[in-house]
PDB file of C-alpha atoms in Angstrom:
ATOM      1  CA  UNK I   1      17.760-173.804 108.944  1.00 94.00           C
ATOM      2  CA  UNK I   2      13.677-174.321 108.510  1.00 97.00           C
ATOM      3  CA  UNK I   3      11.924-170.258 108.236  1.00 98.00           C
ATOM      4  CA  UNK I   4       7.997-170.108 107.970  1.00 98.00           C
ATOM      5  CA  UNK I   5       6.601-168.327 105.634  1.00 98.00           C
ATOM      6  CA  UNK I   6       3.023-166.984 106.315  1.00 98.00           C
ATOM      7  CA  UNK I   7       0.436-168.399 103.637  1.00 98.00           C
ATOM      8  CA  UNK I   8      -0.931-166.480 101.669  1.00 98.00           C
ATOM      9  CA  UNK I   9      -2.197-166.435  98.180  1.00 98.00           C
ATOM     10  CA  UNK I  10       0.603-166.301  96.517  1.00 98.00           C
ATOM     11  CA  UNK I  11       1.712-169.101  98.478  1.00 98.00           C
ATOM     12  CA  UNK I  12      -1.726-170.877  97.207  1.00 98.00           C
ATOM     13  CA  UNK I  13       1.100-173.470  95.014  1.00 98.00           C
ATOM     14  CA  UNK I  14       2.651-173.744  97.700  1.00 98.00           C
ATOM     15  CA  UNK I  15       0.470-174.906 100.137  1.00 98.00           C
ATOM     16  CA  UNK I  16      -1.688-176.603  97.647  1.00 98.00           C
ATOM     17  CA  UNK I  17       1.637-179.158  97.476  1.00 98.00           C
ATOM     18  CA  UNK I  18       2.475-179.400 100.909  1.00 98.00           C
ATOM     19  CA  UNK I  19      -1.058-179.809 102.087  1.00 98.00           C
ATOM     20  CA  UNK I  20      -1.840-183.001  99.441  1.00 98.00           C
ATOM     21  CA  UNK I  21       1.684-184.069 100.594  1.00 97.00           C
ATOM     22  CA  UNK I  22       0.785-183.970 103.744  1.00 97.00           C
ATOM     23  CA  UNK I  23      -2.892-186.199 103.506  1.00 97.00           C
ATOM     24  CA  UNK I  24      -0.661-188.529 101.429  1.00 97.00           C
ATOM     25  CA  UNK I  25       1.151-189.273 104.195  1.00 96.00           C
ATOM     26  CA  UNK I  26      -0.629-189.596 107.036  1.00 93.00           C
ATOM     27  CA  UNK I  27      -3.956-189.275 106.150  1.00 92.00           C
ATOM     28  CA  UNK I  28      -5.354-190.595 109.918  1.00 89.00           C
ATOM     29  CA  UNK I  29      -4.149-186.981 110.636  1.00 90.00           C
ATOM     30  CA  UNK I  30      -6.795-184.784 109.061  1.00 92.00           C
ATOM     31  CA  UNK I  31     -10.611-184.191 108.592  1.00 90.00           C
ATOM     32  CA  UNK I  32     -10.347-184.532 104.718  1.00 94.00           C
ATOM     33  CA  UNK I  33      -8.295-186.873 102.587  1.00 95.00           C
ATOM     34  CA  UNK I  34      -6.238-186.380  99.913  1.00 97.00           C
ATOM     35  CA  UNK I  35      -9.386-188.073  97.124  1.00 96.00           C
ATOM     36  CA  UNK I  36     -11.084-184.283  98.467  1.00 96.00           C
ATOM     37  CA  UNK I  37      -9.370-181.866  97.781  1.00 97.00           C
ATOM     38  CA  UNK I  38      -6.754-183.574  94.890  1.00 97.00           C
ATOM     39  CA  UNK I  39      -9.928-182.029  92.998  1.00 98.00           C
ATOM     40  CA  UNK I  40     -10.154-178.754  93.652  1.00 98.00           C
ATOM     41  CA  UNK I  41     -10.189-175.682  91.668  1.00 98.00           C
ATOM     42  CA  UNK I  42      -6.713-173.233  91.371  1.00 97.00           C
ATOM     43  CA  UNK I  43      -9.289-170.782  92.342  1.00 98.00           C
ATOM     44  CA  UNK I  44     -10.524-173.311  95.599  1.00 98.00           C
ATOM     45  CA  UNK I  45      -6.809-173.234  96.882  1.00 98.00           C
ATOM     46  CA  UNK I  46      -6.500-169.228  96.670  1.00 98.00           C
ATOM     47  CA  UNK I  47      -8.877-169.173  98.723  1.00 98.00           C
ATOM     48  CA  UNK I  48      -8.299-171.914 101.026  1.00 98.00           C
ATOM     49  CA  UNK I  49      -4.787-170.007 101.548  1.00 98.00           C
ATOM     50  CA  UNK I  50      -7.094-166.322 102.195  1.00 98.00           C
ATOM     51  CA  UNK I  51      -8.645-168.039 104.637  1.00 98.00           C
ATOM     52  CA  UNK I  52      -5.489-167.979 106.505  1.00 98.00           C
ATOM     53  CA  UNK I  53      -4.581-164.722 106.862  1.00 97.00           C
ATOM     54  CA  UNK I  54      -7.691-162.465 108.506  1.00 97.00           C
ATOM     55  CA  UNK I  55      -7.686-161.473 112.255  1.00 95.00           C
ATOM     56  CA  UNK I  56      -9.023-164.674 112.990  1.00 97.00           C
ATOM     57  CA  UNK I  57      -6.667-167.527 111.351  1.00 98.00           C
ATOM     58  CA  UNK I  58      -2.723-167.694 109.773  1.00 98.00           C
ATOM     59  CA  UNK I  59      -0.777-170.621 108.138  1.00 98.00           C
ATOM     60  CA  UNK I  60       2.581-171.252 108.117  1.00 98.00           C
ATOM     61  CA  UNK I  61       4.310-173.322 106.047  1.00 98.00           C
ATOM     62  CA  UNK I  62       7.583-174.647 107.220  1.00 98.00           C
ATOM     63  CA  UNK I  63      10.924-174.488 104.289  1.00 98.00           C
ATOM     64  CA  UNK I  64      14.084-175.435 104.301  1.00 97.00           C
ATOM     65  CA  UNK I  65      16.966-176.136 101.456  1.00 95.00           C
ATOM     66  CA  UNK I  66      14.526-175.215  98.595  1.00 95.00           C
ATOM     67  CA  UNK I  67      11.638-176.709  99.045  1.00 96.00           C
ATOM     68  CA  UNK I  68       8.258-176.717 101.921  1.00 98.00           C
ATOM     69  CA  UNK I  69       8.442-179.357 104.806  1.00 98.00           C
ATOM     70  CA  UNK I  70       5.600-178.654 106.944  1.00 98.00           C
ATOM     71  CA  UNK I  71       2.536-176.787 107.425  1.00 98.00           C
ATOM     72  CA  UNK I  72       0.041-175.844 110.693  1.00 98.00           C
ATOM     73  CA  UNK I  73      -2.914-173.309 110.857  1.00 98.00           C
ATOM     74  CA  UNK I  74      -4.438-172.495 113.579  1.00 98.00           C
ATOM     75  CA  UNK I  75      -7.779-170.409 113.693  1.00 98.00           C
ATOM     76  CA  UNK I  76      -9.605-168.425 116.505  1.00 98.00           C
ATOM     77  CA  UNK I  77     -12.935-170.749 118.364  1.00 96.00           C
ATOM     78  CA  UNK I  78     -16.260-168.267 116.466  1.00 94.00           C
ATOM     79  CA  UNK I  79     -18.318-169.193 119.986  1.00 94.00           C
ATOM     80  CA  UNK I  80     -15.042-168.500 122.133  1.00 94.00           C
ATOM     81  CA  UNK I  81     -12.541-166.478 120.798  1.00 91.00           C
ATOM     82  CA  UNK I  82     -10.437-167.114 123.788  1.00 96.00           C
ATOM     83  CA  UNK I  83      -9.938-170.687 122.701  1.00 97.00           C
ATOM     84  CA  UNK I  84      -7.556-170.518 119.709  1.00 98.00           C
ATOM     85  CA  UNK I  85      -7.002-174.181 117.582  1.00 98.00           C
ATOM     86  CA  UNK I  86      -3.999-175.622 116.487  1.00 98.00           C
ATOM     87  CA  UNK I  87      -4.924-177.249 112.736  1.00 97.00           C
ATOM     88  CA  UNK I  88      -3.922-178.748 109.728  1.00 96.00           C
ATOM     89  CA  UNK I  89       0.043-179.770 111.680  1.00 97.00           C
ATOM     90  CA  UNK I  90       2.235-181.755 109.573  1.00 97.00           C
ATOM     91  CA  UNK I  91       6.053-181.800 109.401  1.00 97.00           C
ATOM     92  CA  UNK I  92       7.734-184.174 106.395  1.00 97.00           C
ATOM     93  CA  UNK I  93       9.425-187.541 107.734  1.00 95.00           C
ATOM     94  CA  UNK I  94      12.855-185.968 106.568  1.00 95.00           C
ATOM     95  CA  UNK I  95      12.125-183.208 108.786  1.00 96.00           C
ATOM     96  CA  UNK I  96      10.655-184.875 112.391  1.00 94.00           C
ATOM     97  CA  UNK I  97      12.686-184.577 115.633  1.00 93.00           C
ATOM     98  CA  UNK I  98      15.079-181.610 114.162  1.00 96.00           C
ATOM     99  CA  UNK I  99      12.162-179.004 115.954  1.00 97.00           C
ATOM    100  CA  UNK I 100      10.113-178.100 113.248  1.00 98.00           C
ATOM    101  CA  UNK I 101       7.804-178.897 114.239  1.00 98.00           C
ATOM    102  CA  UNK I 102       8.467-177.352 117.448  1.00 98.00           C
ATOM    103  CA  UNK I 103       8.806-174.237 115.459  1.00 98.00           C
ATOM    104  CA  UNK I 104       5.281-174.142 114.039  1.00 98.00           C
ATOM    105  CA  UNK I 105       3.580-174.981 116.807  1.00 98.00           C
ATOM    106  CA  UNK I 106       5.533-172.118 118.714  1.00 98.00           C
ATOM    107  CA  UNK I 107       4.317-170.148 115.935  1.00 98.00           C
ATOM    108  CA  UNK I 108       0.512-170.508 116.340  1.00 98.00           C
ATOM    109  CA  UNK I 109       0.717-170.181 120.052  1.00 98.00           C
ATOM    110  CA  UNK I 110       2.618-166.734 119.610  1.00 98.00           C
ATOM    111  CA  UNK I 111      -0.372-165.660 116.979  1.00 98.00           C
ATOM    112  CA  UNK I 112      -2.852-167.173 119.279  1.00 98.00           C
ATOM    113  CA  UNK I 113      -1.555-165.250 122.474  1.00 97.00           C
ATOM    114  CA  UNK I 114      -1.566-162.270 119.875  1.00 97.00           C
ATOM    115  CA  UNK I 115      -5.412-162.789 119.357  1.00 97.00           C
ATOM    116  CA  UNK I 116      -6.354-162.014 123.647  1.00 97.00           C
ATOM    117  CA  UNK I 117      -6.298-166.743 122.731  1.00 98.00           C
ATOM    118  CA  UNK I 118      -5.578-167.960 126.750  1.00 97.00           C
ATOM    119  CA  UNK I 119      -5.753-171.708 125.177  1.00 98.00           C
ATOM    120  CA  UNK I 120      -4.874-173.881 122.153  1.00 98.00           C
ATOM    121  CA  UNK I 121      -6.557-176.864 121.389  1.00 98.00           C
ATOM    122  CA  UNK I 122      -5.666-179.831 118.785  1.00 98.00           C
ATOM    123  CA  UNK I 123      -7.547-183.012 117.885  1.00 97.00           C
ATOM    124  CA  UNK I 124      -5.237-185.908 117.430  1.00 97.00           C
ATOM    125  CA  UNK I 125      -6.579-189.469 115.837  1.00 95.00           C
ATOM    126  CA  UNK I 126      -5.919-191.828 119.050  1.00 94.00           C
ATOM    127  CA  UNK I 127      -3.660-194.297 116.919  1.00 93.00           C
ATOM    128  CA  UNK I 128      -0.642-191.323 116.212  1.00 94.00           C
ATOM    129  CA  UNK I 129       1.467-191.993 119.563  1.00 95.00           C
ATOM    130  CA  UNK I 130       4.062-190.273 118.292  1.00 94.00           C
ATOM    131  CA  UNK I 131       1.571-186.822 117.924  1.00 96.00           C
ATOM    132  CA  UNK I 132       0.819-187.221 121.057  1.00 97.00           C
ATOM    133  CA  UNK I 133       3.876-187.630 122.594  1.00 97.00           C
ATOM    134  CA  UNK I 134       5.531-184.299 120.487  1.00 97.00           C
ATOM    135  CA  UNK I 135       2.608-182.505 121.872  1.00 98.00           C
ATOM    136  CA  UNK I 136       2.635-183.966 125.401  1.00 98.00           C
ATOM    137  CA  UNK I 137       6.388-182.558 125.668  1.00 97.00           C
ATOM    138  CA  UNK I 138       5.546-179.516 124.724  1.00 98.00           C
ATOM    139  CA  UNK I 139       2.831-179.282 127.167  1.00 98.00           C
ATOM    140  CA  UNK I 140      -0.414-180.563 126.099  1.00 98.00           C
ATOM    141  CA  UNK I 141      -2.684-182.215 128.135  1.00 98.00           C
ATOM    142  CA  UNK I 142      -5.245-184.693 127.493  1.00 97.00           C
ATOM    143  CA  UNK I 143      -8.535-182.676 128.159  1.00 98.00           C
ATOM    144  CA  UNK I 144     -11.001-185.997 128.404  1.00 97.00           C
ATOM    145  CA  UNK I 145     -13.483-184.883 125.159  1.00 97.00           C
ATOM    146  CA  UNK I 146     -13.559-187.681 122.388  1.00 97.00           C
ATOM    147  CA  UNK I 147     -15.349-187.820 119.184  1.00 95.00           C
ATOM    148  CA  UNK I 148     -15.380-190.445 116.458  1.00 95.00           C
ATOM    149  CA  UNK I 149     -12.689-189.720 113.580  1.00 93.00           C
ATOM    150  CA  UNK I 150     -15.044-188.392 110.398  1.00 90.00           C
ATOM    151  CA  UNK I 151     -12.979-190.750 107.822  1.00 90.00           C
ATOM    152  CA  UNK I 152     -12.722-194.153 110.242  1.00 90.00           C
ATOM    153  CA  UNK I 153     -15.201-194.719 112.830  1.00 86.00           C
ATOM    154  CA  UNK I 154     -12.709-197.098 114.091  1.00 90.00           C
ATOM    155  CA  UNK I 155     -10.754-194.520 115.413  1.00 94.00           C
ATOM    156  CA  UNK I 156     -10.407-191.976 118.219  1.00 96.00           C
ATOM    157  CA  UNK I 157     -10.010-188.278 117.907  1.00 96.00           C
ATOM    158  CA  UNK I 158      -8.670-187.418 121.376  1.00 96.00           C
ATOM    159  CA  UNK I 159      -8.394-183.002 122.214  1.00 98.00           C
ATOM    160  CA  UNK I 160      -5.741-181.931 123.638  1.00 98.00           C
ATOM    161  CA  UNK I 161      -5.165-178.235 124.893  1.00 98.00           C
ATOM    162  CA  UNK I 162      -2.767-175.976 126.931  1.00 98.00           C
ATOM    163  CA  UNK I 163      -3.229-172.639 128.731  1.00 98.00           C
ATOM    164  CA  UNK I 164      -0.988-169.967 126.989  1.00 97.00           C
ATOM    165  CA  UNK I 165      -1.161-166.792 129.298  1.00 88.00           C
TER     166      UNK I 165
END
C-alpha cells in the first residue's frame, strides 16, 4: 500500500532523490532541469523542503515498499489565494496506473480545499498525452490558456483546472 509523507526539512534528502529522479525521467514535465537542480547544495534542498510545508504550500512524497515513488506539491496563488496550483507531479514508471498519482492529486486537492481554495490548476506540456488523459479522468479541463514551455520553445504548456468547491 502506498502511503504519503509530507515533505519537511527532515525529508530533504529523500525529496532531493525523488525530485532529481523525476527530472531525469520526465524532463519536459517540469519548469526546471536536472542539470540545474543537481547542483543545489544540501542547504538548498532543506530550504526547498521547508518551502513546501507552509500555510501557503504543501508537498508529498509517495512511499511504497521501502522506496519513494512519487511526488506532488501545491501552492496557493499569491494574488488570488482561492486558486491553488498543482506542481511537481510525478510518479515512477513502476507505480503508474496503480492509483499512486490519484492519491497524490487527491492529497493536494484536499489541502487546497482546507486552505479555502476554489480551483485547482496545473500546467502540462502538449506532448504529455498520458498526463493530459490522467488529469482529464480526475476532472480537470483545459482552460484555453497556453504558454511556451520555458525549457524548450518548441513545446507548449496547457493550463488545466478543476473546481474543488
